[in-house]
């Protein structure tokens, strides 16, 4: 860390900070300037002492130097990590992975029908939640446990991978039994108990960025899973909250190349929840591929108008099939088979 | 709801929307204008059908009319709700309630010492967490279960109310045994399993606004507790995320009078987490009282420089005592005993 | 507009609003519900009366129906507008337009050298400012009037179009003499005197979105130019301010397809100012093309490390040439020659 | 500045940076750590070289140490600056200054009538614009030059100070002839030509914070006036843009104590434009006084429902008079006569 002292801080004030650094077990490197003095402190364990030093008299501010995430950092695997999703599908390598499906599973017929067209259009993973974190308790909350047998049935029938949101640490074990990939939703990005439970399984975990989280926060959330020994973490950009009201959230496309530089983990994009309207979803999918995303998570529904959850952002079957065809040339331009 | 049709929408397109409204069981009220047609739909159950209608051809947008929260709305108790915290202390009535203490409980000695000066300075509630939701898993996570006996001891010794953060639905029962007030942290405002568990107890619950949550979101989170039958909910503004970097978060002071208009629930302010620096905390406390807050949640620590968590925003003992004296004239101006 | 009355508003309160609407010359359409009453008012001139009605007793809120911009709206030219930039170059049609160059013109040699490689790499327009709006008055402010002869010389020499920022309404006439395209910077998006002056010329005007402006605001700013009779307006997305600190601003890629739906004007993207760092600029360029942008505005400099302004985001010559080659397949995928 | 090198940067890469620092005329202070090396560079002129160094290979990031504003910094006048507004009124000293009036001057009768009750209620300064920066060109733009004789007449009649917004550098001279205080609106905070023109007069200048500007940006805007020799600058917080939609903007109350720490200039608050609704204005006024504001700028109108501009946020005469009485105890609590 670098401790920046107040302009004109007195010699004894500066000395007290230097002494404190020594007392904490580090070697202080003071640099005295005409207007300003700074004290550099280099070392592995300095981060946790920043707060101690920050309130000392004469300290203007402290600049941390090491990243606060270690296991998720690019340095750990400079060539990038390819996560095995099962059934021969991986993400983070050459191929692009399309995950698609309804927001919530509503019935067996609906789910099978969607699964069929999704799969035949080329998606490798079927999404669909049985637990839905709804902003209001008066809204439909998902099929809950009743959805489990349905999921099992569909998986056999369609020979497809399933991704589903987990909401509660008590639900991890139950869901692990049937889904192939856990999804941590935007509202749970900092639900550390839930992250820890997922870290104790061997399932891949897609962590959606909190709608107000920095990239640093997202990587630190990933760290909660990684630290438990589960290395199958996939980061997902899904839009952040800004003042713009034309779309539900603002897709942060710069996050894609930046996360790839900061971390070795695969990066996905969810354009549907970001947009909250289907008309701009194809443009956002193309942009995500062009920016270097490793996968997409797209909402599609047989009958968006009749959907119980988030129908207003889902593509219907023909629109989804058209999307898959339209993405083809962009995947090709990016040199990545879809 | 009011359905606004596209400019120049054709007659049959408009008719289809009108028919759909009838089919859903409501009475449509079309109003045909020169450039625009709108269809008004009035009723109690219309909200849940908005998504169905939103994607119909020719629909430009839909404006909901009823509030999406019912139990938290001001209409329910226009005179406001006074929540009983125990030991004769209430919040939401005439008196202002000061809650203060360290971010995390570190040891019995520290906690008792802080509890003593906090209480003698006039605070009615002692804060202190044993579970700490840290952004990084590498940071100190609290004493966890080891802190329970400590809390019990302090409560007897100081005859004070305790508020403490609950992180995990599995921890609610355990914590309910010793704390007087649950705190839901900003990162858990939309942890619906946790809110539901708290709703099943009879303990007062302070819900901190998510750092990126709208006031609507906060009230809908409160609804999750209220709907379970627990009416002892207190709202807490603690700063939102903006582009400003001089302070950790931007305290949204307008939330105080606005929440009081939207809801019957008491409203508190946490200036310490918002600021992330102690020097502006007194100014923010005064502003909160002047804006009509029912209570304050302030961080104080015997030795901020030595604190394991968030020491950089805590007031030390003399600063806390000075703060209590400085708030006196503002509480008086607001006509509310502190 | 639709006037939404308070829940339980009394009959005389509602009648007063209805009477006021009639008095203002419109026909009120009240719709009485069990809990809520709304009053719909349809017409061309209703917008300007919203404020009058908004403060009447019993009015909960008012929802405007018509768009507040008229000349920029997509309805005006549903097929889109192709703007003639001069020398046979147009934007908004089939071809993608690359504009590139240094942030500020520093000397004749620098400018000619950059112009040469920019042009030979395929850019049709050379950027370069002689007036620089610097956040601090202590920073380099551009060559100012001394740059005019330089611009004239380069234009002849390279047979290229020039785009340059205009800062002051008093400078419009002078600059119009030499530049081909005016650029309105992000800080001046709502400098209405400046927009009006540009509207009185016949030069194309690129309006950069304010870093905190909504798309509505941007279109209303465009309206200031259009209303004066100058139809050559090009919209430019350049990033908005959010809480993320890894990049200077957050490129709002959703703005591209959304502006194309809202307006008939061409839409460009400036990834360089948004990013504030060169490493992610190529990814953002590709994403912009994929999302449907009509042009790009990219910063490039012979010697970024020696640049007087914004060198830290400029691509050097080899990086710019590589970028142009890398964009080729994405332009092809979008079906638009670069 | 402190240059932070990449983790594991090679020795020759680090040496190149050190050499560059020397070449630029500064003394480098490298500090070699196990994982990280940093190079500290202390001096007065280092800021302008940051961009040069930022793009060198191996540089992770650079942390500036000196503030980018000099004349506005607190250090310049640690005791604070009291600005003389004329007619014996000052701001920044012990007294609180209330400025109030309509957003736009509409007629002589309206303006005199408002001026009368505003003055008798205790305000020292009458606001009222003749140029209105409206987001849309289709809205009322103010009386413009026709308003000048009106202003002159009112000033004589009421013996009051006038504050009015200046929009265009060409209008500064004209307006300087009649107004006592210039107001720079939020949309013009970075209109540097306008700031410079105001700096060339001797009139006090109230600079409103841009709705998306950091405190740093605001102080750098103030610097543009100060650098021209006009020291009569007053900073004004008026709300920033966030995702919250209950109010037009989010009043950043933390800006008040923080600006007082960063700068020696007086700090005002405009709660009316921030809120965009009159009901919460009194609470925000009280909060502003409690937080340490030196003055308030409040919108009031004889007939808010009939106002041509921003009527929906103005207090009517009785509400304004009640406000002044309600602020009394808070001004007293702050030890500052109103």
Short mmCIF file of C-alpha atoms in Angstrom, two decimals, chain C residues 98-129 150-151 153-163 298-303 315-317 320-321 324:
data_model
loop_
_atom_site.label_atom_id
_atom_site.label_comp_id
_atom_site.label_asym_id
_atom_site.label_seq_id
_atom_site.Cartn_x
_atom_site.Cartn_y
_atom_site.Cartn_z
CA UNK C 98 -14.46 5.41 -39.58
CA UNK C 99 -13.35 8.74 -38.13
CA UNK C 100 -9.96 8.72 -36.44
CA UNK C 101 -7.16 10.95 -35.30
CA UNK C 102 -5.61 12.60 -32.28
CA UNK C 103 -7.64 14.22 -29.54
CA UNK C 104 -5.85 17.53 -30.04
CA UNK C 105 -3.83 18.89 -32.94
CA UNK C 106 -0.40 19.64 -31.57
CA UNK C 107 1.68 20.53 -34.65
CA UNK C 108 1.62 20.36 -38.44
CA UNK C 109 4.06 17.46 -38.59
CA UNK C 110 2.17 15.39 -36.02
CA UNK C 111 -1.15 16.06 -37.67
CA UNK C 112 0.00 15.29 -41.23
CA UNK C 113 1.73 12.12 -40.15
CA UNK C 114 -1.33 10.85 -38.31
CA UNK C 115 -3.60 11.92 -41.16
CA UNK C 116 -1.49 9.87 -43.57
CA UNK C 117 -1.66 6.55 -41.77
CA UNK C 118 -5.26 7.07 -40.76
CA UNK C 119 -6.23 7.65 -44.36
CA UNK C 120 -4.19 4.85 -45.82
CA UNK C 121 -5.69 2.46 -43.28
CA UNK C 122 -9.14 3.32 -44.61
CA UNK C 123 -10.59 6.10 -42.45
CA UNK C 124 -12.62 8.68 -44.36
CA UNK C 125 -12.59 11.40 -41.73
CA UNK C 126 -9.72 12.82 -39.69
CA UNK C 127 -10.48 14.01 -36.20
CA UNK C 128 -8.43 16.57 -34.29
CA UNK C 129 -9.42 19.45 -32.05
CA UNK C 150 -2.89 24.07 -40.20
CA UNK C 151 -6.26 22.43 -40.76
CA UNK C 153 -3.23 22.88 -45.22
CA UNK C 154 -3.84 19.27 -44.14
CA UNK C 155 -7.19 19.10 -45.85
CA UNK C 156 -5.65 20.01 -49.18
CA UNK C 157 -2.69 17.80 -48.71
CA UNK C 158 -4.56 14.66 -47.71
CA UNK C 159 -7.88 15.14 -49.48
CA UNK C 160 -9.72 14.04 -46.35
CA UNK C 161 -12.76 15.24 -44.39
CA UNK C 162 -12.12 16.98 -41.08
CA UNK C 163 -14.13 16.77 -37.88
CA UNK C 298 -11.43 6.41 -32.59
CA UNK C 299 -8.48 8.14 -31.05
CA UNK C 300 -5.06 7.43 -32.50
CA UNK C 301 -1.74 9.17 -32.02
CA UNK C 302 1.77 8.71 -33.37
CA UNK C 303 3.22 8.80 -29.91
CA UNK C 315 -3.93 3.70 -30.20
CA UNK C 316 -0.55 4.12 -31.84
CA UNK C 317 -0.15 3.74 -35.63
CA UNK C 320 -4.72 1.47 -35.43
CA UNK C 321 -3.78 -0.35 -38.61
CA UNK C 324 -8.79 -1.68 -39.13
#
